[in-house]
Amino acid sequence: MKKLKEGKGGSSPFFANEMNSPSKSISSTTSSQHFVTSPSSAYGSTQRMKKSLDFSIPIVISGEILTDCSEAKLELIRQHFQCCPQFRETYRKKLQRKDRNIADFVSSIRHLCPYACYLRAFSPVREWHYLRKAVVELCDDSPDKILQGWKCRMHSSSGGDKKEQPYTRVIFCSPDDKVFNSRLAALRHLGLLKKSESYGLIDRVQGKRRKRKILCGDLTPDPDRRRRAHQRPPIQTTTIQDVRSPFGLLEELFPEDPWRLLLSTILLNRTTRGQVDIVLHKFLSQWPTANTVIAASYEDIVDTIRPLGICNRRAKSLIQFSKDYLECIEHKKKTESLKEGIVEFKLSRTEVLSLHNCGVYAYDAYRIFIQKSIDIVATDHALQDYIDYQRGVLTKK
């Protein structure tokens, strides 16, 4: 666990009094990414993008986090998402409101569509957080100091045509106005990775650095480090009320539909998020419930999910999962006398894991987004970042 040296990089507004007082020592937990509101945590990372913003409703366009409804910023929203008919319709209705605010416009983005509006709107926040996370793992200095002057923004190739589907990517801009199309390129420019090194798994890169330090006598091996890394400081409540986050996870769209949430976790296996959003929209448009999936043609399902790969196996899995889900719900109704509309939210770990193709990741997502509990340690890095962010929100309350 890294220590924060007094009077040097890593200062945080959350600990301003301690930093300015030479008589007080600073605990290493305040600079650790495992302290829920530290600069290196998921919560602290997002807060660095806009210190005074309530991140329950963020949207980042062209490097700016929108917090008001000025005409210039409304125009930015229109330019990036006007290709989506669903957004344009919702957007038009919101413009008619006299008391409009940024929350109204964020709600018009939170949907699945062929244009991946939801995925694109929150991608700069995710990428910026992952870059800061990599800096924390690869460098002992403060991420605020290392990334001072850097920008992260959405870049779209759309020429302004309403019918054109834009190709959008996130780019990183250094203080000297150099543009980088990936985190890997940015980390190499910062000197944190050599050209011959790749950044795929943080643990692997961190392990190399750790081995070098051990050989140099700078670091003592600690066999309990991984166990302690997953320990989180206690908070008064572990139940969340608002599932929205600055990361824009796909599961955030289904807090009231357990079947759709579990379905999304199955589709997210062995593929990228960018592919799943569009395919899931098309899938749910044709088969919105478990019953419709069971009654659907196997060949039609295969054609719909073909872009995700291994489509034959996935199609069989989705049909079998839907059958298992309905059987589980019916059995639970009879044995526990629970009403319809309630039983779906009361599944146990054993029941979720018994569903076809639902593993630990699916149960973790179910616990978080359906049962609104963050009192777990998730196996998936994106879910764990989400948990850490929500813990930071609850701590600040």
JSON list of N, CA and C in Angstrom, two decimals, residues 250-322:
[
{"chain": "A", "resi": 250, "resn": "LEU", "atom": "N", "xyz": [-24.13, -1.42, -18.28]},
{"chain": "A", "resi": 250, "resn": "LEU", "atom": "CA", "xyz": [-25.31, -1.93, -18.97]},
{"chain": "A", "resi": 250, "resn": "LEU", "atom": "C", "xyz": [-26.36, -2.41, -17.97]},
{"chain": "A", "resi": 251, "resn": "GLU", "atom": "N", "xyz": [-25.92, -2.99, -16.87]},
{"chain": "A", "resi": 251, "resn": "GLU", "atom": "CA", "xyz": [-26.85, -3.53, -15.87]},
{"chain": "A", "resi": 251, "resn": "GLU", "atom": "C", "xyz": [-27.68, -2.45, -15.19]},
{"chain": "A", "resi": 252, "resn": "GLU", "atom": "N", "xyz": [-27.23, -1.19, -15.25]},
{"chain": "A", "resi": 252, "resn": "GLU", "atom": "CA", "xyz": [-27.96, -0.10, -14.62]},
{"chain": "A", "resi": 252, "resn": "GLU", "atom": "C", "xyz": [-29.33, 0.14, -15.28]},
{"chain": "A", "resi": 253, "resn": "LEU", "atom": "N", "xyz": [-29.51, -0.36, -16.49]},
{"chain": "A", "resi": 253, "resn": "LEU", "atom": "CA", "xyz": [-30.76, -0.16, -17.21]},
{"chain": "A", "resi": 253, "resn": "LEU", "atom": "C", "xyz": [-31.86, -1.12, -16.78]},
{"chain": "A", "resi": 254, "resn": "PHE", "atom": "N", "xyz": [-31.52, -2.15, -15.99]},
{"chain": "A", "resi": 254, "resn": "PHE", "atom": "CA", "xyz": [-32.51, -3.19, -15.67]},
{"chain": "A", "resi": 254, "resn": "PHE", "atom": "C", "xyz": [-32.69, -3.43, -14.17]},
{"chain": "A", "resi": 255, "resn": "PRO", "atom": "N", "xyz": [-32.80, -2.41, -13.35]},
{"chain": "A", "resi": 255, "resn": "PRO", "atom": "CA", "xyz": [-32.96, -2.64, -11.90]},
{"chain": "A", "resi": 255, "resn": "PRO", "atom": "C", "xyz": [-34.32, -3.21, -11.53]},
{"chain": "A", "resi": 256, "resn": "GLU", "atom": "N", "xyz": [-35.29, -3.13, -12.45]},
{"chain": "A", "resi": 256, "resn": "GLU", "atom": "CA", "xyz": [-36.63, -3.64, -12.18]},
{"chain": "A", "resi": 256, "resn": "GLU", "atom": "C", "xyz": [-37.00, -4.85, -13.03]},
{"chain": "A", "resi": 257, "resn": "ASP", "atom": "N", "xyz": [-36.01, -5.42, -13.70]},
{"chain": "A", "resi": 257, "resn": "ASP", "atom": "CA", "xyz": [-36.29, -6.58, -14.57]},
{"chain": "A", "resi": 257, "resn": "ASP", "atom": "C", "xyz": [-35.18, -7.61, -14.43]},
{"chain": "A", "resi": 258, "resn": "PRO", "atom": "N", "xyz": [-35.30, -8.53, -13.45]},
{"chain": "A", "resi": 258, "resn": "PRO", "atom": "CA", "xyz": [-34.24, -9.51, -13.19]},
{"chain": "A", "resi": 258, "resn": "PRO", "atom": "C", "xyz": [-33.89, -10.37, -14.39]},
{"chain": "A", "resi": 259, "resn": "TRP", "atom": "N", "xyz": [-34.90, -10.77, -15.18]},
{"chain": "A", "resi": 259, "resn": "TRP", "atom": "CA", "xyz": [-34.61, -11.62, -16.34]},
{"chain": "A", "resi": 259, "resn": "TRP", "atom": "C", "xyz": [-33.73, -10.89, -17.34]},
{"chain": "A", "resi": 260, "resn": "ARG", "atom": "N", "xyz": [-34.03, -9.64, -17.63]},
{"chain": "A", "resi": 260, "resn": "ARG", "atom": "CA", "xyz": [-33.22, -8.88, -18.58]},
{"chain": "A", "resi": 260, "resn": "ARG", "atom": "C", "xyz": [-31.81, -8.64, -18.03]},
{"chain": "A", "resi": 261, "resn": "LEU", "atom": "N", "xyz": [-31.71, -8.40, -16.76]},
{"chain": "A", "resi": 261, "resn": "LEU", "atom": "CA", "xyz": [-30.39, -8.18, -16.18]},
{"chain": "A", "resi": 261, "resn": "LEU", "atom": "C", "xyz": [-29.53, -9.43, -16.31]},
{"chain": "A", "resi": 262, "resn": "LEU", "atom": "N", "xyz": [-30.07, -10.59, -15.94]},
{"chain": "A", "resi": 262, "resn": "LEU", "atom": "CA", "xyz": [-29.31, -11.83, -16.05]},
{"chain": "A", "resi": 262, "resn": "LEU", "atom": "C", "xyz": [-29.00, -12.16, -17.50]},
{"chain": "A", "resi": 263, "resn": "LEU", "atom": "N", "xyz": [-29.94, -11.84, -18.39]},
{"chain": "A", "resi": 263, "resn": "LEU", "atom": "CA", "xyz": [-29.71, -12.05, -19.81]},
{"chain": "A", "resi": 263, "resn": "LEU", "atom": "C", "xyz": [-28.51, -11.22, -20.29]},
{"chain": "A", "resi": 264, "resn": "SER", "atom": "N", "xyz": [-28.43, -9.98, -19.84]},
{"chain": "A", "resi": 264, "resn": "SER", "atom": "CA", "xyz": [-27.32, -9.12, -20.25]},
{"chain": "A", "resi": 264, "resn": "SER", "atom": "C", "xyz": [-25.98, -9.65, -19.76]},
{"chain": "A", "resi": 265, "resn": "THR", "atom": "N", "xyz": [-25.96, -10.24, -18.56]},
{"chain": "A", "resi": 265, "resn": "THR", "atom": "CA", "xyz": [-24.70, -10.79, -18.06]},
{"chain": "A", "resi": 265, "resn": "THR", "atom": "C", "xyz": [-24.25, -11.99, -18.89]},
{"chain": "A", "resi": 266, "resn": "ILE", "atom": "N", "xyz": [-25.19, -12.77, -19.39]},
{"chain": "A", "resi": 266, "resn": "ILE", "atom": "CA", "xyz": [-24.84, -13.91, -20.25]},
{"chain": "A", "resi": 266, "resn": "ILE", "atom": "C", "xyz": [-24.25, -13.42, -21.57]},
{"chain": "A", "resi": 267, "resn": "LEU", "atom": "N", "xyz": [-24.85, -12.38, -22.15]},
{"chain": "A", "resi": 267, "resn": "LEU", "atom": "CA", "xyz": [-24.35, -11.86, -23.42]},
{"chain": "A", "resi": 267, "resn": "LEU", "atom": "C", "xyz": [-23.00, -11.18, -23.26]},
{"chain": "A", "resi": 268, "resn": "LEU", "atom": "N", "xyz": [-22.72, -10.66, -22.08]},
{"chain": "A", "resi": 268, "resn": "LEU", "atom": "CA", "xyz": [-21.44, -9.98, -21.85]},
{"chain": "A", "resi": 268, "resn": "LEU", "atom": "C", "xyz": [-20.27, -10.95, -21.71]},
{"chain": "A", "resi": 269, "resn": "ASN", "atom": "N", "xyz": [-20.55, -12.24, -21.58]},
{"chain": "A", "resi": 269, "resn": "ASN", "atom": "CA", "xyz": [-19.48, -13.23, -21.47]},
{"chain": "A", "resi": 269, "resn": "ASN", "atom": "C", "xyz": [-18.73, -13.36, -22.79]},
{"chain": "A", "resi": 270, "resn": "ARG", "atom": "N", "xyz": [-17.42, -13.27, -22.72]},
{"chain": "A", "resi": 270, "resn": "ARG", "atom": "CA", "xyz": [-16.54, -13.49, -23.87]},
{"chain": "A", "resi": 270, "resn": "ARG", "atom": "C", "xyz": [-16.83, -12.57, -25.05]},
{"chain": "A", "resi": 271, "resn": "THR", "atom": "N", "xyz": [-17.13, -11.34, -24.77]},
{"chain": "A", "resi": 271, "resn": "THR", "atom": "CA", "xyz": [-17.32, -10.35, -25.84]},
{"chain": "A", "resi": 271, "resn": "THR", "atom": "C", "xyz": [-17.11, -8.96, -25.24]},
{"chain": "A", "resi": 272, "resn": "THR", "atom": "N", "xyz": [-17.20, -7.94, -26.08]},
{"chain": "A", "resi": 272, "resn": "THR", "atom": "CA", "xyz": [-16.98, -6.58, -25.62]},
{"chain": "A", "resi": 272, "resn": "THR", "atom": "C", "xyz": [-18.30, -5.86, -25.41]},
{"chain": "A", "resi": 273, "resn": "ARG", "atom": "N", "xyz": [-18.27, -4.87, -24.56]},
{"chain": "A", "resi": 273, "resn": "ARG", "atom": "CA", "xyz": [-19.47, -4.11, -24.25]},
{"chain": "A", "resi": 273, "resn": "ARG", "atom": "C", "xyz": [-20.02, -3.42, -25.49]},
{"chain": "A", "resi": 274, "resn": "GLY", "atom": "N", "xyz": [-19.15, -2.92, -26.35]},
{"chain": "A", "resi": 274, "resn": "GLY", "atom": "CA", "xyz": [-19.59, -2.21, -27.53]},
{"chain": "A", "resi": 274, "resn": "GLY", "atom": "C", "xyz": [-20.46, -3.05, -28.45]},
{"chain": "A", "resi": 275, "resn": "GLN", "atom": "N", "xyz": [-20.19, -4.34, -28.52]},
{"chain": "A", "resi": 275, "resn": "GLN", "atom": "CA", "xyz": [-20.99, -5.23, -29.35]},
{"chain": "A", "resi": 275, "resn": "GLN", "atom": "C", "xyz": [-22.33, -5.55, -28.70]},
{"chain": "A", "resi": 276, "resn": "VAL", "atom": "N", "xyz": [-22.33, -5.71, -27.39]},
{"chain": "A", "resi": 276, "resn": "VAL", "atom": "CA", "xyz": [-23.51, -6.20, -26.68]},
{"chain": "A", "resi": 276, "resn": "VAL", "atom": "C", "xyz": [-24.65, -5.18, -26.70]},
{"chain": "A", "resi": 277, "resn": "ASP", "atom": "N", "xyz": [-24.37, -3.91, -26.52]},
{"chain": "A", "resi": 277, "resn": "ASP", "atom": "CA", "xyz": [-25.43, -2.90, -26.44]},
{"chain": "A", "resi": 277, "resn": "ASP", "atom": "C", "xyz": [-26.36, -2.94, -27.65]},
{"chain": "A", "resi": 278, "resn": "ILE", "atom": "N", "xyz": [-25.77, -2.98, -28.84]},
{"chain": "A", "resi": 278, "resn": "ILE", "atom": "CA", "xyz": [-26.57, -2.96, -30.06]},
{"chain": "A", "resi": 278, "resn": "ILE", "atom": "C", "xyz": [-27.32, -4.27, -30.27]},
{"chain": "A", "resi": 279, "resn": "VAL", "atom": "N", "xyz": [-26.62, -5.40, -30.02]},
{"chain": "A", "resi": 279, "resn": "VAL", "atom": "CA", "xyz": [-27.26, -6.71, -30.19]},
{"chain": "A", "resi": 279, "resn": "VAL", "atom": "C", "xyz": [-28.38, -6.91, -29.18]},
{"chain": "A", "resi": 280, "resn": "LEU", "atom": "N", "xyz": [-28.16, -6.48, -27.94]},
{"chain": "A", "resi": 280, "resn": "LEU", "atom": "CA", "xyz": [-29.19, -6.64, -26.91]},
{"chain": "A", "resi": 280, "resn": "LEU", "atom": "C", "xyz": [-30.43, -5.82, -27.24]},
{"chain": "A", "resi": 281, "resn": "HIS", "atom": "N", "xyz": [-30.24, -4.64, -27.79]},
{"chain": "A", "resi": 281, "resn": "HIS", "atom": "CA", "xyz": [-31.39, -3.83, -28.21]},
{"chain": "A", "resi": 281, "resn": "HIS", "atom": "C", "xyz": [-32.22, -4.57, -29.26]},
{"chain": "A", "resi": 282, "resn": "LYS", "atom": "N", "xyz": [-31.56, -5.12, -30.24]},
{"chain": "A", "resi": 282, "resn": "LYS", "atom": "CA", "xyz": [-32.25, -5.85, -31.30]},
{"chain": "A", "resi": 282, "resn": "LYS", "atom": "C", "xyz": [-32.93, -7.10, -30.74]},
{"chain": "A", "resi": 283, "resn": "PHE", "atom": "N", "xyz": [-32.24, -7.78, -29.82]},
{"chain": "A", "resi": 283, "resn": "PHE", "atom": "CA", "xyz": [-32.78, -9.01, -29.23]},
{"chain": "A", "resi": 283, "resn": "PHE", "atom": "C", "xyz": [-34.05, -8.72, -28.43]},
{"chain": "A", "resi": 284, "resn": "LEU", "atom": "N", "xyz": [-33.99, -7.72, -27.55]},
{"chain": "A", "resi": 284, "resn": "LEU", "atom": "CA", "xyz": [-35.15, -7.40, -26.71]},
{"chain": "A", "resi": 284, "resn": "LEU", "atom": "C", "xyz": [-36.29, -6.79, -27.50]},
{"chain": "A", "resi": 285, "resn": "SER", "atom": "N", "xyz": [-35.99, -6.18, -28.62]},
{"chain": "A", "resi": 285, "resn": "SER", "atom": "CA", "xyz": [-37.06, -5.64, -29.47]},
{"chain": "A", "resi": 285, "resn": "SER", "atom": "C", "xyz": [-37.91, -6.77, -30.06]},
{"chain": "A", "resi": 286, "resn": "GLN", "atom": "N", "xyz": [-37.26, -7.91, -30.32]},
{"chain": "A", "resi": 286, "resn": "GLN", "atom": "CA", "xyz": [-37.98, -9.05, -30.88]},
{"chain": "A", "resi": 286, "resn": "GLN", "atom": "C", "xyz": [-38.55, -9.98, -29.81]},
{"chain": "A", "resi": 287, "resn": "TRP", "atom": "N", "xyz": [-37.80, -10.16, -28.73]},
{"chain": "A", "resi": 287, "resn": "TRP", "atom": "CA", "xyz": [-38.21, -11.09, -27.67]},
{"chain": "A", "resi": 287, "resn": "TRP", "atom": "C", "xyz": [-38.04, -10.41, -26.31]},
{"chain": "A", "resi": 288, "resn": "PRO", "atom": "N", "xyz": [-39.03, -9.64, -25.88]},
{"chain": "A", "resi": 288, "resn": "PRO", "atom": "CA", "xyz": [-38.90, -8.83, -24.67]},
{"chain": "A", "resi": 288, "resn": "PRO", "atom": "C", "xyz": [-39.04, -9.59, -23.36]},
{"chain": "A", "resi": 289, "resn": "THR", "atom": "N", "xyz": [-39.51, -10.85, -23.39]},
{"chain": "A", "resi": 289, "resn": "THR", "atom": "CA", "xyz": [-39.70, -11.62, -22.15]},
{"chain": "A", "resi": 289, "resn": "THR", "atom": "C", "xyz": [-39.14, -13.02, -22.31]},
{"chain": "A", "resi": 290, "resn": "ALA", "atom": "N", "xyz": [-39.05, -13.72, -21.20]},
{"chain": "A", "resi": 290, "resn": "ALA", "atom": "CA", "xyz": [-38.55, -15.10, -21.21]},
{"chain": "A", "resi": 290, "resn": "ALA", "atom": "C", "xyz": [-39.47, -16.00, -22.03]},
{"chain": "A", "resi": 291, "resn": "ASN", "atom": "N", "xyz": [-40.77, -15.79, -21.92]},
{"chain": "A", "resi": 291, "resn": "ASN", "atom": "CA", "xyz": [-41.73, -16.61, -22.67]},
{"chain": "A", "resi": 291, "resn": "ASN", "atom": "C", "xyz": [-41.57, -16.46, -24.18]},
{"chain": "A", "resi": 292, "resn": "THR", "atom": "N", "xyz": [-41.30, -15.25, -24.64]},
{"chain": "A", "resi": 292, "resn": "THR", "atom": "CA", "xyz": [-41.13, -15.04, -26.07]},
{"chain": "A", "resi": 292, "resn": "THR", "atom": "C", "xyz": [-39.84, -15.66, -26.58]},
{"chain": "A", "resi": 293, "resn": "VAL", "atom": "N", "xyz": [-38.82, -15.72, -25.75]},
{"chain": "A", "resi": 293, "resn": "VAL", "atom": "CA", "xyz": [-37.57, -16.36, -26.14]},
{"chain": "A", "resi": 293, "resn": "VAL", "atom": "C", "xyz": [-37.78, -17.87, -26.33]},
{"chain": "A", "resi": 294, "resn": "ILE", "atom": "N", "xyz": [-38.50, -18.47, -25.39]},
{"chain": "A", "resi": 294, "resn": "ILE", "atom": "CA", "xyz": [-38.75, -19.91, -25.47]},
{"chain": "A", "resi": 294, "resn": "ILE", "atom": "C", "xyz": [-39.56, -20.25, -26.73]},
{"chain": "A", "resi": 295, "resn": "ALA", "atom": "N", "xyz": [-40.48, -19.37, -27.09]},
{"chain": "A", "resi": 295, "resn": "ALA", "atom": "CA", "xyz": [-41.33, -19.62, -28.26]},
{"chain": "A", "resi": 295, "resn": "ALA", "atom": "C", "xyz": [-40.67, -19.21, -29.58]},
{"chain": "A", "resi": 296, "resn": "ALA", "atom": "N", "xyz": [-39.51, -18.56, -29.50]},
{"chain": "A", "resi": 296, "resn": "ALA", "atom": "CA", "xyz": [-38.85, -18.04, -30.70]},
{"chain": "A", "resi": 296, "resn": "ALA", "atom": "C", "xyz": [-38.19, -19.15, -31.50]},
{"chain": "A", "resi": 297, "resn": "SER", "atom": "N", "xyz": [-37.93, -18.86, -32.75]},
{"chain": "A", "resi": 297, "resn": "SER", "atom": "CA", "xyz": [-37.20, -19.79, -33.62]},
{"chain": "A", "resi": 297, "resn": "SER", "atom": "C", "xyz": [-35.72, -19.76, -33.28]},
{"chain": "A", "resi": 298, "resn": "TYR", "atom": "N", "xyz": [-35.14, -20.94, -33.14]},
{"chain": "A", "resi": 298, "resn": "TYR", "atom": "CA", "xyz": [-33.72, -21.04, -32.83]},
{"chain": "A", "resi": 298, "resn": "TYR", "atom": "C", "xyz": [-32.87, -20.34, -33.90]},
{"chain": "A", "resi": 299, "resn": "GLU", "atom": "N", "xyz": [-33.23, -20.51, -35.16]},
{"chain": "A", "resi": 299, "resn": "GLU", "atom": "CA", "xyz": [-32.48, -19.89, -36.25]},
{"chain": "A", "resi": 299, "resn": "GLU", "atom": "C", "xyz": [-32.55, -18.37, -36.20]},
{"chain": "A", "resi": 300, "resn": "ASP", "atom": "N", "xyz": [-33.71, -17.83, -35.81]},
{"chain": "A", "resi": 300, "resn": "ASP", "atom": "CA", "xyz": [-33.84, -16.37, -35.70]},
{"chain": "A", "resi": 300, "resn": "ASP", "atom": "C", "xyz": [-32.94, -15.81, -34.60]},
{"chain": "A", "resi": 301, "resn": "ILE", "atom": "N", "xyz": [-32.86, -16.53, -33.49]},
{"chain": "A", "resi": 301, "resn": "ILE", "atom": "CA", "xyz": [-32.01, -16.08, -32.39]},
{"chain": "A", "resi": 301, "resn": "ILE", "atom": "C", "xyz": [-30.54, -16.12, -32.81]},
{"chain": "A", "resi": 302, "resn": "VAL", "atom": "N", "xyz": [-30.16, -17.18, -33.51]},
{"chain": "A", "resi": 302, "resn": "VAL", "atom": "CA", "xyz": [-28.78, -17.30, -33.99]},
{"chain": "A", "resi": 302, "resn": "VAL", "atom": "C", "xyz": [-28.42, -16.12, -34.89]},
{"chain": "A", "resi": 303, "resn": "ASP", "atom": "N", "xyz": [-29.30, -15.78, -35.82]},
{"chain": "A", "resi": 303, "resn": "ASP", "atom": "CA", "xyz": [-29.05, -14.65, -36.73]},
{"chain": "A", "resi": 303, "resn": "ASP", "atom": "C", "xyz": [-28.93, -13.33, -35.98]},
{"chain": "A", "resi": 304, "resn": "THR", "atom": "N", "xyz": [-29.73, -13.16, -34.94]},
{"chain": "A", "resi": 304, "resn": "THR", "atom": "CA", "xyz": [-29.73, -11.89, -34.19]},
{"chain": "A", "resi": 304, "resn": "THR", "atom": "C", "xyz": [-28.45, -11.70, -33.40]},
{"chain": "A", "resi": 305, "resn": "ILE", "atom": "N", "xyz": [-27.96, -12.75, -32.78]},
{"chain": "A", "resi": 305, "resn": "ILE", "atom": "CA", "xyz": [-26.79, -12.62, -31.90]},
{"chain": "A", "resi": 305, "resn": "ILE", "atom": "C", "xyz": [-25.48, -13.00, -32.61]},
{"chain": "A", "resi": 306, "resn": "ARG", "atom": "N", "xyz": [-25.53, -13.19, -33.91]},
{"chain": "A", "resi": 306, "resn": "ARG", "atom": "CA", "xyz": [-24.35, -13.61, -34.67]},
{"chain": "A", "resi": 306, "resn": "ARG", "atom": "C", "xyz": [-23.15, -12.66, -34.48]},
{"chain": "A", "resi": 307, "resn": "PRO", "atom": "N", "xyz": [-23.34, -11.33, -34.40]},
{"chain": "A", "resi": 307, "resn": "PRO", "atom": "CA", "xyz": [-22.19, -10.44, -34.22]},
{"chain": "A", "resi": 307, "resn": "PRO", "atom": "C", "xyz": [-21.38, -10.70, -32.95]},
{"chain": "A", "resi": 308, "resn": "LEU", "atom": "N", "xyz": [-21.96, -11.37, -31.96]},
{"chain": "A", "resi": 308, "resn": "LEU", "atom": "CA", "xyz": [-21.26, -11.63, -30.70]},
{"chain": "A", "resi": 308, "resn": "LEU", "atom": "C", "xyz": [-20.33, -12.84, -30.77]},
{"chain": "A", "resi": 309, "resn": "GLY", "atom": "N", "xyz": [-20.46, -13.65, -31.82]},
{"chain": "A", "resi": 309, "resn": "GLY", "atom": "CA", "xyz": [-19.65, -14.84, -31.93]},
{"chain": "A", "resi": 309, "resn": "GLY", "atom": "C", "xyz": [-20.28, -16.02, -31.20]},
{"chain": "A", "resi": 310, "resn": "ILE", "atom": "N", "xyz": [-19.74, -17.22, -31.48]},
{"chain": "A", "resi": 310, "resn": "ILE", "atom": "CA", "xyz": [-20.24, -18.49, -30.93]},
{"chain": "A", "resi": 310, "resn": "ILE", "atom": "C", "xyz": [-21.77, -18.46, -30.81]},
{"chain": "A", "resi": 311, "resn": "CYS", "atom": "N", "xyz": [-22.42, -18.07, -31.90]},
{"chain": "A", "resi": 311, "resn": "CYS", "atom": "CA", "xyz": [-23.85, -17.78, -31.87]},
{"chain": "A", "resi": 311, "resn": "CYS", "atom": "C", "xyz": [-24.70, -19.03, -31.64]},
{"chain": "A", "resi": 312, "resn": "ASN", "atom": "N", "xyz": [-24.28, -20.19, -32.14]},
{"chain": "A", "resi": 312, "resn": "ASN", "atom": "CA", "xyz": [-25.08, -21.40, -31.94]},
{"chain": "A", "resi": 312, "resn": "ASN", "atom": "C", "xyz": [-25.14, -21.78, -30.46]},
{"chain": "A", "resi": 313, "resn": "ARG", "atom": "N", "xyz": [-23.98, -21.74, -29.82]},
{"chain": "A", "resi": 313, "resn": "ARG", "atom": "CA", "xyz": [-23.93, -22.07, -28.39]},
{"chain": "A", "resi": 313, "resn": "ARG", "atom": "C", "xyz": [-24.69, -21.03, -27.57]},
{"chain": "A", "resi": 314, "resn": "ARG", "atom": "N", "xyz": [-24.53, -19.76, -27.92]},
{"chain": "A", "resi": 314, "resn": "ARG", "atom": "CA", "xyz": [-25.23, -18.70, -27.18]},
{"chain": "A", "resi": 314, "resn": "ARG", "atom": "C", "xyz": [-26.74, -18.83, -27.31]},
{"chain": "A", "resi": 315, "resn": "ALA", "atom": "N", "xyz": [-27.21, -19.15, -28.52]},
{"chain": "A", "resi": 315, "resn": "ALA", "atom": "CA", "xyz": [-28.65, -19.27, -28.74]},
{"chain": "A", "resi": 315, "resn": "ALA", "atom": "C", "xyz": [-29.24, -20.38, -27.88]},
{"chain": "A", "resi": 316, "resn": "LYS", "atom": "N", "xyz": [-28.58, -21.53, -27.85]},
{"chain": "A", "resi": 316, "resn": "LYS", "atom": "CA", "xyz": [-29.05, -22.63, -27.00]},
{"chain": "A", "resi": 316, "resn": "LYS", "atom": "C", "xyz": [-29.04, -22.22, -25.53]},
{"chain": "A", "resi": 317, "resn": "SER", "atom": "N", "xyz": [-27.99, -21.50, -25.13]},
{"chain": "A", "resi": 317, "resn": "SER", "atom": "CA", "xyz": [-27.88, -21.06, -23.73]},
{"chain": "A", "resi": 317, "resn": "SER", "atom": "C", "xyz": [-29.00, -20.12, -23.35]},
{"chain": "A", "resi": 318, "resn": "LEU", "atom": "N", "xyz": [-29.34, -19.17, -24.23]},
{"chain": "A", "resi": 318, "resn": "LEU", "atom": "CA", "xyz": [-30.38, -18.20, -23.93]},
{"chain": "A", "resi": 318, "resn": "LEU", "atom": "C", "xyz": [-31.76, -18.86, -23.80]},
{"chain": "A", "resi": 319, "resn": "ILE", "atom": "N", "xyz": [-32.01, -19.82, -24.67]},
{"chain": "A", "resi": 319, "resn": "ILE", "atom": "CA", "xyz": [-33.30, -20.54, -24.60]},
{"chain": "A", "resi": 319, "resn": "ILE", "atom": "C", "xyz": [-33.38, -21.36, -23.32]},
{"chain": "A", "resi": 320, "resn": "GLN", "atom": "N", "xyz": [-32.30, -22.09, -23.00]},
{"chain": "A", "resi": 320, "resn": "GLN", "atom": "CA", "xyz": [-32.29, -22.91, -21.80]},
{"chain": "A", "resi": 320, "resn": "GLN", "atom": "C", "xyz": [-32.34, -22.05, -20.54]},
{"chain": "A", "resi": 321, "resn": "PHE", "atom": "N", "xyz": [-31.63, -20.93, -20.56]},
{"chain": "A", "resi": 321, "resn": "PHE", "atom": "CA", "xyz": [-31.67, -20.01, -19.41]},
{"chain": "A", "resi": 321, "resn": "PHE", "atom": "C", "xyz": [-33.08, -19.51, -19.16]},
{"chain": "A", "resi": 322, "resn": "SER", "atom": "N", "xyz": [-33.78, -19.12, -20.22]},
{"chain": "A", "resi": 322, "resn": "SER", "atom": "CA", "xyz": [-35.14, -18.61, -20.07]},
{"chain": "A", "resi": 322, "resn": "SER", "atom": "C", "xyz": [-36.07, -19.68, -19.50]}
]
